[in-house]
PDB file of C-alpha atoms in Angstrom:
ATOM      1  CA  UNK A   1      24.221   4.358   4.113  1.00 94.00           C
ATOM      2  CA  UNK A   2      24.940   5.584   7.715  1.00 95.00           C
ATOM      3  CA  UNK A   3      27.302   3.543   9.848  1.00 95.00           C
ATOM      4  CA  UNK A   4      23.892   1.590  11.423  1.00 96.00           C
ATOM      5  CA  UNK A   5      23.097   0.647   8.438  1.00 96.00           C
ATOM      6  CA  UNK A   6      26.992  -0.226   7.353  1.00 96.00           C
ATOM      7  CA  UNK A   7      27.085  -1.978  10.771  1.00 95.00           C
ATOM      8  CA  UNK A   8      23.447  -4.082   9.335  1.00 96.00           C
ATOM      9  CA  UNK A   9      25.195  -5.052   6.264  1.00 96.00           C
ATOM     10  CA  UNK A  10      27.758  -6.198   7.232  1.00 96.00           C
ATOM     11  CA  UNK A  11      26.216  -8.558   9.755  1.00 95.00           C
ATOM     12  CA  UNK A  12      23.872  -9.648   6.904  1.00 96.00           C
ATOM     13  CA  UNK A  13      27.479 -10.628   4.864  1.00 96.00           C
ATOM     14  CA  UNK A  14      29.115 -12.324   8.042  1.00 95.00           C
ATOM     15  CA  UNK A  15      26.224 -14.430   8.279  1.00 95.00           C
ATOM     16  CA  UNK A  16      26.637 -15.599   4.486  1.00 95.00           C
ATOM     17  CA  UNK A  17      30.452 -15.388   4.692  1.00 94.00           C
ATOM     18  CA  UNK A  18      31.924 -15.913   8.045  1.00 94.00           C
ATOM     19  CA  UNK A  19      35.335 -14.771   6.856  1.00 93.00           C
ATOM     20  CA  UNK A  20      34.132 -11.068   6.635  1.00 93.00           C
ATOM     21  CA  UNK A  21      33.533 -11.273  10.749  1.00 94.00           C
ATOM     22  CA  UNK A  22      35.577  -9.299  12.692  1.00 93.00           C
ATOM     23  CA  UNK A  23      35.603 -10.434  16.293  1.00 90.00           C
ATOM     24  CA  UNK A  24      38.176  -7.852  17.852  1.00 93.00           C
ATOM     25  CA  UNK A  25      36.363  -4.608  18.710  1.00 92.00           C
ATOM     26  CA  UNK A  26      38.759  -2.388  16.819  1.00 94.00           C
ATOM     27  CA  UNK A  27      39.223  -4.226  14.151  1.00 94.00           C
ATOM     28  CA  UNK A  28      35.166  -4.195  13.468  1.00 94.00           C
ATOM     29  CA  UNK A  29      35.267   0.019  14.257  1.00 94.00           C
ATOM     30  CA  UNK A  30      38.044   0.088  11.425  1.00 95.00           C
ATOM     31  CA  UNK A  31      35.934  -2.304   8.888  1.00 95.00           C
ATOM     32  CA  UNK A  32      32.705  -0.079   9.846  1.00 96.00           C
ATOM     33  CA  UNK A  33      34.639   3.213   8.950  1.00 96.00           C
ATOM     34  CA  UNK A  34      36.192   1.823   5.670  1.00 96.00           C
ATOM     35  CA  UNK A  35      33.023   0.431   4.333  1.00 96.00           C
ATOM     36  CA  UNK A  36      31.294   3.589   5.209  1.00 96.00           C
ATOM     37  CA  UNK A  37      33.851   6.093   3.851  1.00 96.00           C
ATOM     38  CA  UNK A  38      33.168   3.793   0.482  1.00 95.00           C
ATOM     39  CA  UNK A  39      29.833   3.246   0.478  1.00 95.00           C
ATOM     40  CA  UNK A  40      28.452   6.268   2.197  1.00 94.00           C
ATOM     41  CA  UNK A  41      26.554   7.484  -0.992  1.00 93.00           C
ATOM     42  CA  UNK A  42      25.159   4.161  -1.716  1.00 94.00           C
ATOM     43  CA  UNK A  43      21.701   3.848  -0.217  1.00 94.00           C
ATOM     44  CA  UNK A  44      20.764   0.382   1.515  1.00 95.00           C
ATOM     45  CA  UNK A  45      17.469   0.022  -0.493  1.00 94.00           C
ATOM     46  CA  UNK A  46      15.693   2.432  -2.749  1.00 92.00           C
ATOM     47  CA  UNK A  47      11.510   2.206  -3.594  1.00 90.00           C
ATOM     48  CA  UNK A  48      12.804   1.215  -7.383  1.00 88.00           C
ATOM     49  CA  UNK A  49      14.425  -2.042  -7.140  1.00 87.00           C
ATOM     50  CA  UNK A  50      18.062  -1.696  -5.344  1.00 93.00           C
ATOM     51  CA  UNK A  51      19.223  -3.452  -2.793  1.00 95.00           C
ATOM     52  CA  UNK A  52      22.431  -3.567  -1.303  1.00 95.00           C
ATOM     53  CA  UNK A  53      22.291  -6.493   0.377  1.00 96.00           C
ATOM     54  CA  UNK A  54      20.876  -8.544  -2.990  1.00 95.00           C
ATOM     55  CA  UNK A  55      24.444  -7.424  -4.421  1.00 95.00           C
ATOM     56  CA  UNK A  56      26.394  -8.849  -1.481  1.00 96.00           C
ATOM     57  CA  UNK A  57      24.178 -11.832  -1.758  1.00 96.00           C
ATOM     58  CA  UNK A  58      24.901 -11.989  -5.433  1.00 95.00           C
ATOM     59  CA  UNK A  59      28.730 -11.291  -4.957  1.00 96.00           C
ATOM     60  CA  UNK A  60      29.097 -13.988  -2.268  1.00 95.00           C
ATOM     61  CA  UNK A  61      26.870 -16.920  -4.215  1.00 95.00           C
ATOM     62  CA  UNK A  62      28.625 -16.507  -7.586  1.00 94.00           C
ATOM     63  CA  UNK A  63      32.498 -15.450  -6.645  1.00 93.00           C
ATOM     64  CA  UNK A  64      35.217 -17.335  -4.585  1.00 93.00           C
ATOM     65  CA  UNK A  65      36.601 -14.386  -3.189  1.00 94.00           C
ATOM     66  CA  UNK A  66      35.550 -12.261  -0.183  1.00 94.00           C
ATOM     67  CA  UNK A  67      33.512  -9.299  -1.024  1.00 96.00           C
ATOM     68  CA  UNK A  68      35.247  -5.762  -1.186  1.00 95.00           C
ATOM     69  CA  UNK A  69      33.055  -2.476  -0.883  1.00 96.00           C
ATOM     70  CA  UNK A  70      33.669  -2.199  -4.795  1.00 95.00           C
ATOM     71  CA  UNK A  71      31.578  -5.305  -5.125  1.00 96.00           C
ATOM     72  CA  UNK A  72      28.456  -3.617  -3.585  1.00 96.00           C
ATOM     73  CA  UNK A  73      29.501  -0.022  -5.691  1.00 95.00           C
ATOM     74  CA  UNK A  74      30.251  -1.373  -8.872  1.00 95.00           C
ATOM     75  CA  UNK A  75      26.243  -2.292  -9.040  1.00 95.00           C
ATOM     76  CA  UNK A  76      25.143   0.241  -7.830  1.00 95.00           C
ATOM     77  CA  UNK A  77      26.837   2.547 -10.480  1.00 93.00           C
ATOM     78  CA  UNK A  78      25.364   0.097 -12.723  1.00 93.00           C
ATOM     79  CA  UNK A  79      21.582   0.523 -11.432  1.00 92.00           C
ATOM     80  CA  UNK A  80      22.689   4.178 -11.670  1.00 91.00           C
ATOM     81  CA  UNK A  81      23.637   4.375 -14.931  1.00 91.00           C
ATOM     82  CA  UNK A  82      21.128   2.463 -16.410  1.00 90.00           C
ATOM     83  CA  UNK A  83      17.696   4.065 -14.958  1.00 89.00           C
ATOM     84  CA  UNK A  84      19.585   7.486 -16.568  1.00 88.00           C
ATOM     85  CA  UNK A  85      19.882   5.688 -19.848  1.00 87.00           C
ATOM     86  CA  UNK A  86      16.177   5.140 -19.664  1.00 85.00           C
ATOM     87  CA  UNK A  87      15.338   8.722 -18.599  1.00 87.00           C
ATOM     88  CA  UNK A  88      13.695  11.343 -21.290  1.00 85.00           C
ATOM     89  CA  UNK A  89      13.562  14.541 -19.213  1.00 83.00           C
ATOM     90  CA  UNK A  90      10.263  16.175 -18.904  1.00 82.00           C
ATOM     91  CA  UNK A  91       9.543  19.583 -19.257  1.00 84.00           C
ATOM     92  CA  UNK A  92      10.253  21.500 -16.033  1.00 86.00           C
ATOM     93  CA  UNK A  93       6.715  22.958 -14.393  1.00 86.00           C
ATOM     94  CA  UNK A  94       8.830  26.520 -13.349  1.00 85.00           C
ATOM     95  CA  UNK A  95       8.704  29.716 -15.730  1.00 86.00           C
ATOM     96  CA  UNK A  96      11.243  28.902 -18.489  1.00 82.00           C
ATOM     97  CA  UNK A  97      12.867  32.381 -17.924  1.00 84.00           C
ATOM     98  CA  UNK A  98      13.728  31.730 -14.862  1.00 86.00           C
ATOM     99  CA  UNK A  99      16.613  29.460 -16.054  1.00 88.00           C
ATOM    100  CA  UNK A 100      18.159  29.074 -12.429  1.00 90.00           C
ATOM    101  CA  UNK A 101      14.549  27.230 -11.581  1.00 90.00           C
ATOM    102  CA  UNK A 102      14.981  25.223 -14.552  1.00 87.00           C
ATOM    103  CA  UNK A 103      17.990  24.047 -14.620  1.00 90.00           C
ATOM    104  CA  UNK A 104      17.467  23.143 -10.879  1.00 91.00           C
ATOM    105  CA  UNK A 105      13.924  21.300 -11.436  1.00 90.00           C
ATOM    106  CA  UNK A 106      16.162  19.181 -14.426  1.00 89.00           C
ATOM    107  CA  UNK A 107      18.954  18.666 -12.100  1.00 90.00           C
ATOM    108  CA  UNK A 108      16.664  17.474  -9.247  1.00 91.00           C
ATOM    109  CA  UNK A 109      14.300  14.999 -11.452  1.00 88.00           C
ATOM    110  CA  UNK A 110      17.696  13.329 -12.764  1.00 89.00           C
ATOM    111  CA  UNK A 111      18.755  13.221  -9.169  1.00 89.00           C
ATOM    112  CA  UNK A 112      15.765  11.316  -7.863  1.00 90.00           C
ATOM    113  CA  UNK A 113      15.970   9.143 -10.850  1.00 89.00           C
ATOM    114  CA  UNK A 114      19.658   8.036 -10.443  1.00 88.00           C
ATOM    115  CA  UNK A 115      19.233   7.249  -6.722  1.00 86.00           C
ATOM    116  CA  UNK A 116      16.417   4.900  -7.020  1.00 86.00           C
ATOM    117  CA  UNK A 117      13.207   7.242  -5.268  1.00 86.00           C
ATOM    118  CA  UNK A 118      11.592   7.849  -8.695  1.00 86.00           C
ATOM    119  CA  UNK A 119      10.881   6.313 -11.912  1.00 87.00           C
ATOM    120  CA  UNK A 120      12.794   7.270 -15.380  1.00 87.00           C
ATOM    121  CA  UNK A 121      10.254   9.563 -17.257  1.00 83.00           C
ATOM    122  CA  UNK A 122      10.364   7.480 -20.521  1.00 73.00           C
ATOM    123  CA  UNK A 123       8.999  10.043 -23.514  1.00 62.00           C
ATOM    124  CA  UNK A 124      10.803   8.201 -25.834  1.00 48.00           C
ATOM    125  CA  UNK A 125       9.078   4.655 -25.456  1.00 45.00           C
ATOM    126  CA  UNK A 126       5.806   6.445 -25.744  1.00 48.00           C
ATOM    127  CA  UNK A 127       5.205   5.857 -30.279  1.00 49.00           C
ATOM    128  CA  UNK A 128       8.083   3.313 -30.531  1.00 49.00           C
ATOM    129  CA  UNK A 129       9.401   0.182 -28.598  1.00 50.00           C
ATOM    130  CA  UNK A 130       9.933  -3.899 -29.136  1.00 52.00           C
ATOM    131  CA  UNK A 131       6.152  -4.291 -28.242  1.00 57.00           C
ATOM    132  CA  UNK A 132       4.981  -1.969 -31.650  1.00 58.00           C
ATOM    133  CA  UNK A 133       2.476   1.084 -31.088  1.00 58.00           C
ATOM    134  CA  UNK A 134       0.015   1.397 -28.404  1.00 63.00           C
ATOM    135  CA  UNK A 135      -3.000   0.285 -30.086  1.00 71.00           C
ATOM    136  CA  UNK A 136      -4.519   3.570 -28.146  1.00 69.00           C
ATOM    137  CA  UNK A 137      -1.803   5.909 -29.626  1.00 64.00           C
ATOM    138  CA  UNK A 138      -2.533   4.473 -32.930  1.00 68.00           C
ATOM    139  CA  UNK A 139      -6.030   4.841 -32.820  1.00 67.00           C
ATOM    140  CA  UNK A 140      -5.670   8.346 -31.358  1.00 62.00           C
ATOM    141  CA  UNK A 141      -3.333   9.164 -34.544  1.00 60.00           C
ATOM    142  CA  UNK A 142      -5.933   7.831 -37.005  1.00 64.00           C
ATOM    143  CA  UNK A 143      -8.398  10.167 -35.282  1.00 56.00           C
ATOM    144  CA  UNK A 144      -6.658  13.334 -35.431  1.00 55.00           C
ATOM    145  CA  UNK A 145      -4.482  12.545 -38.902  1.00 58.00           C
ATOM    146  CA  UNK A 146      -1.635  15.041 -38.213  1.00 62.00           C
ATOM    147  CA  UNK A 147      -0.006  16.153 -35.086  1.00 64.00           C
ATOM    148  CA  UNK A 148      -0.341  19.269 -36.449  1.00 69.00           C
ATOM    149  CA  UNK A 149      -3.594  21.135 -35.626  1.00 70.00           C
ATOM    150  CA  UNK A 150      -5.795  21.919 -38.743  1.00 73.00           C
ATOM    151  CA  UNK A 151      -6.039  25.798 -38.223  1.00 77.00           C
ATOM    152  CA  UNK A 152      -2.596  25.988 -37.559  1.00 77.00           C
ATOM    153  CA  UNK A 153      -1.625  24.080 -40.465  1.00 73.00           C
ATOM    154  CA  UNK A 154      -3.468  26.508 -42.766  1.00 76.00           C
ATOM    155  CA  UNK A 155      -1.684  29.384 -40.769  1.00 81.00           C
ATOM    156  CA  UNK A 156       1.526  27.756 -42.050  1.00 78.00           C
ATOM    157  CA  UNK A 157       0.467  27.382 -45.772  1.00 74.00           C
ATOM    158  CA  UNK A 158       1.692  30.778 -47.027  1.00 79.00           C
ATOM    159  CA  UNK A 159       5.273  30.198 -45.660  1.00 78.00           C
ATOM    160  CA  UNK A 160       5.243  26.255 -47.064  1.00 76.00           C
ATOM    161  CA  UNK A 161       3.774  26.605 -50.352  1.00 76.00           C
ATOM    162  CA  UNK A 162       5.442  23.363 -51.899  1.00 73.00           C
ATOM    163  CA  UNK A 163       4.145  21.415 -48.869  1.00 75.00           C
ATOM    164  CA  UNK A 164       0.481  22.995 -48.820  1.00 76.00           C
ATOM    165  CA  UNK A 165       0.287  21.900 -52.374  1.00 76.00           C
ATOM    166  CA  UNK A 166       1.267  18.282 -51.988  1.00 76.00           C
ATOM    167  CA  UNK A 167      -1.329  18.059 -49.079  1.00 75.00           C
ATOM    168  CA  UNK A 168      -4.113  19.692 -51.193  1.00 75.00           C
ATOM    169  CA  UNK A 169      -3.190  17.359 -54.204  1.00 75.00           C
ATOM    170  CA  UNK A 170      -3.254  14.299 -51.815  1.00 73.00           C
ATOM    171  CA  UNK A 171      -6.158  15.522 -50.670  1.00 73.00           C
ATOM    172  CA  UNK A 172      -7.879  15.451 -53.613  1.00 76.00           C
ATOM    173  CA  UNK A 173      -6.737  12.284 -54.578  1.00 75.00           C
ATOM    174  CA  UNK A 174      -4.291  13.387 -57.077  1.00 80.00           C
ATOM    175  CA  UNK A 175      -1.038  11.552 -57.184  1.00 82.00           C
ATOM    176  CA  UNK A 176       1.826  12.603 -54.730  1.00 83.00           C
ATOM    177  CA  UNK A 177       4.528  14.481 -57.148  1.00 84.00           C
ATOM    178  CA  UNK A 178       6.851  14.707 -54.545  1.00 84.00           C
ATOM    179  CA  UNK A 179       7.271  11.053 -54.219  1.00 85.00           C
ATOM    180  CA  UNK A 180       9.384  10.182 -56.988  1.00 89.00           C
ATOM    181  CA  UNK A 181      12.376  12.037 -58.118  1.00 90.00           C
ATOM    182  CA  UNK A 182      12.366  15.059 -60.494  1.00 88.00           C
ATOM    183  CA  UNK A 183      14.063  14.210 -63.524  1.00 87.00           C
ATOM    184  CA  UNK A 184      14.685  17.528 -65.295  1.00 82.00           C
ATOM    185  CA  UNK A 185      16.079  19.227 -61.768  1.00 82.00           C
ATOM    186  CA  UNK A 186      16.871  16.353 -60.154  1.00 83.00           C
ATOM    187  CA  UNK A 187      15.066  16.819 -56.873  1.00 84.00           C
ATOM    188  CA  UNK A 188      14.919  13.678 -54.350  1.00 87.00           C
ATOM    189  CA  UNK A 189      11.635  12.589 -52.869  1.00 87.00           C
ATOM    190  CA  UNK A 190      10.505  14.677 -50.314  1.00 81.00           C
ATOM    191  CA  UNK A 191      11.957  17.829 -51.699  1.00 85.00           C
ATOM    192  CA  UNK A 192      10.225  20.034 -53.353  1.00 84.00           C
ATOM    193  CA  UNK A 193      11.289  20.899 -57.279  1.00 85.00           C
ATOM    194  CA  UNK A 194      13.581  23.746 -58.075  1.00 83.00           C
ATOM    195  CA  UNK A 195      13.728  26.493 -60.891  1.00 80.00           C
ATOM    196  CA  UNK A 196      16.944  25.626 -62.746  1.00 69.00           C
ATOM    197  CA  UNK A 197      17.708  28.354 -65.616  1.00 69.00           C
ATOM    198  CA  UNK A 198      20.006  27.298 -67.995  1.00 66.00           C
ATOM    199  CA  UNK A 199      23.011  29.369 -68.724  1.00 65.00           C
ATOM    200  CA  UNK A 200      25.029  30.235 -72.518  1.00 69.00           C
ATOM    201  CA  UNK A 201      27.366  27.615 -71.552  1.00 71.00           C
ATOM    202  CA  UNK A 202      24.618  25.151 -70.508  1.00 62.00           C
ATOM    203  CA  UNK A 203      25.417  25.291 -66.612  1.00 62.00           C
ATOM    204  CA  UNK A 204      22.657  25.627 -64.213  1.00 57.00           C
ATOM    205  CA  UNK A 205      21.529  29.056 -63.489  1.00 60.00           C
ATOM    206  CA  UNK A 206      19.641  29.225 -59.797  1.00 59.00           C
ATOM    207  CA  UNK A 207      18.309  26.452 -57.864  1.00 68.00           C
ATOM    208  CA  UNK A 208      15.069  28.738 -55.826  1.00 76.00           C
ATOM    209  CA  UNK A 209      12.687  25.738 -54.734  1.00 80.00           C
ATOM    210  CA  UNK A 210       9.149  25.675 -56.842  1.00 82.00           C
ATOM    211  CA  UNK A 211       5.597  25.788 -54.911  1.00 77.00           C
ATOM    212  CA  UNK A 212       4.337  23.091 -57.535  1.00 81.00           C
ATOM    213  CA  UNK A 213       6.426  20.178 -58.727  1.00 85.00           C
ATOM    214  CA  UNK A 214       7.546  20.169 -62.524  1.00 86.00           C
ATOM    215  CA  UNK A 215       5.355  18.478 -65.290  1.00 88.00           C
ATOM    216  CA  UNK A 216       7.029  15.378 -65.714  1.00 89.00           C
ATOM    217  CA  UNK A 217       7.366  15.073 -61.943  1.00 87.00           C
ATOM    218  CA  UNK A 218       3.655  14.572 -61.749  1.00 86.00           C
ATOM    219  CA  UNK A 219       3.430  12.449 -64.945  1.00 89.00           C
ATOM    220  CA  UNK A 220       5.894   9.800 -63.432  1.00 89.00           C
ATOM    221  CA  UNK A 221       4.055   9.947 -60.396  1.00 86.00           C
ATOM    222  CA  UNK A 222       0.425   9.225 -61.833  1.00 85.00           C
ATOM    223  CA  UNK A 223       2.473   6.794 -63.446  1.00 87.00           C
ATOM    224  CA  UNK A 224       3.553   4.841 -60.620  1.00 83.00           C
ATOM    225  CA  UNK A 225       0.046   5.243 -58.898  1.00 76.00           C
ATOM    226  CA  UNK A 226      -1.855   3.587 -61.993  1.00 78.00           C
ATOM    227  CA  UNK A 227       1.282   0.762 -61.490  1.00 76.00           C
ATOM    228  CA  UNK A 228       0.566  -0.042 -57.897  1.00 66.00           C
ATOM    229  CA  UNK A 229      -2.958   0.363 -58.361  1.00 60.00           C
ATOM    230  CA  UNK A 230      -3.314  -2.474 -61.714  1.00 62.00           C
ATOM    231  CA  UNK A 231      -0.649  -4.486 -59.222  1.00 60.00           C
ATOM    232  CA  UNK A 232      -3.114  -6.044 -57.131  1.00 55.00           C
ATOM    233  CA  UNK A 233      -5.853  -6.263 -59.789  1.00 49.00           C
ATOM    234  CA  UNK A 234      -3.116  -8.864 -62.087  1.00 47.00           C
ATOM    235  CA  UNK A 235      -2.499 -10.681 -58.401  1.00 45.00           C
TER     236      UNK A 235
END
């Protein structure tokens, strides 16, 4: 705020709280100059919901005491710091090389979004939130099965060969293996089974990860398929 817009405000308080008036001359230069030496980075009203004249109001209707310029910052640092919670930052527009550009595009979103003339970019609230999925997301993902592009996917196969072959078993309708734990190396779900060699003294001899699962991997998890599948059947 400028010191017109100081000068505004407090007018709008004296009228609310007559014991903020200043009727000497000098004595209302002084207030103007220590208000705006406080408040000189806090903006009168932004497009995005601040006001500061709804915090004096608020001050003045729910505490005894006579406002202070802290009672107009303190909520503003508050609107601050809580449209930068909500921020995800976007991906600058500028050449990512040019990391001076970057940095400043980054800088300069975060800027407008902390001083109330743009909305927090929220990324994050896009696939998750109180309200559950967007029913267009979620039909989108149905549609397309895999964020991951199909010929890109079989691009990757050669470098993820436990992976490719739990998709082309799943594919195929054959029970996930990886979905249970291994019981001869001991593998979690989700990890792919390991080559353990046994040693003379019975130790383990080299854990390199397997591109199919072990027998009895897949047994247990046919297993538990057949269970869940007869489950519903005996309801």
């Amino acid at each position: 705020m400028n010191r017109l817009e100081i000068a505004a405000l407090l007018a709008y308080i004296g009228r609310l709280d007559p014991r903020t008036i200043r009727t000497d001359q000098g004595e209302a230069r002084d207030q103007i100059a220590q208000w705006h030496e406080l408040l000189g980075d806090v903006p009168m009203v932004t497009p995005y919901g601040w006001d500061a004249r709804v915090a004096a109001r608020r001050h003045i209707r729910t505490s005894p005491y006579q406002i202070l310029p802290a009672d107009v910052a303190r909520p503003w640092e508050s609107y601050r710091r809580d449209r930068l919670a909500r921020h995800s930052d976007p991906t600058p527009s500028v050449d990512p090389d040019d990391q001076a550009a970057w940095t400043a595009e980054l800088a300069g979103a975060r800027r407008a979004v902390a001083t109330g003339s743009a909305q927090p970019a929220q990324a994050r609230a896009i696939t998750s939130g109180r309200n559950g999925v967007d029913p267009k997301l979620e039909a989108r993902l149905r549609e397309i099965g895999s964020c991951i592009p199909p010929a890109a996917r079989a691009a990757l196969a050669p470098y993820r060969p436990a992976r490719a072959a739990r998709e082309a078993a799943v594919a195929q309708g054959q029970p996930d293996a990886l979905s249970v734990r291994c019981e001869w190396c001991l593998a979690q779900p989700g990890e792919p089974c390991r080559r353990r060699r046994i040693g003379p003294d019975g130790g383990a001899r080299g854990t390199a990860p397997r591109a199919t699962p072990h027998p009895g991997r897949l047994d247990l998890a046919a297993a538990q398929q057949t269970q869940h599948v007869r489950q519903p059947a005996m309801a």
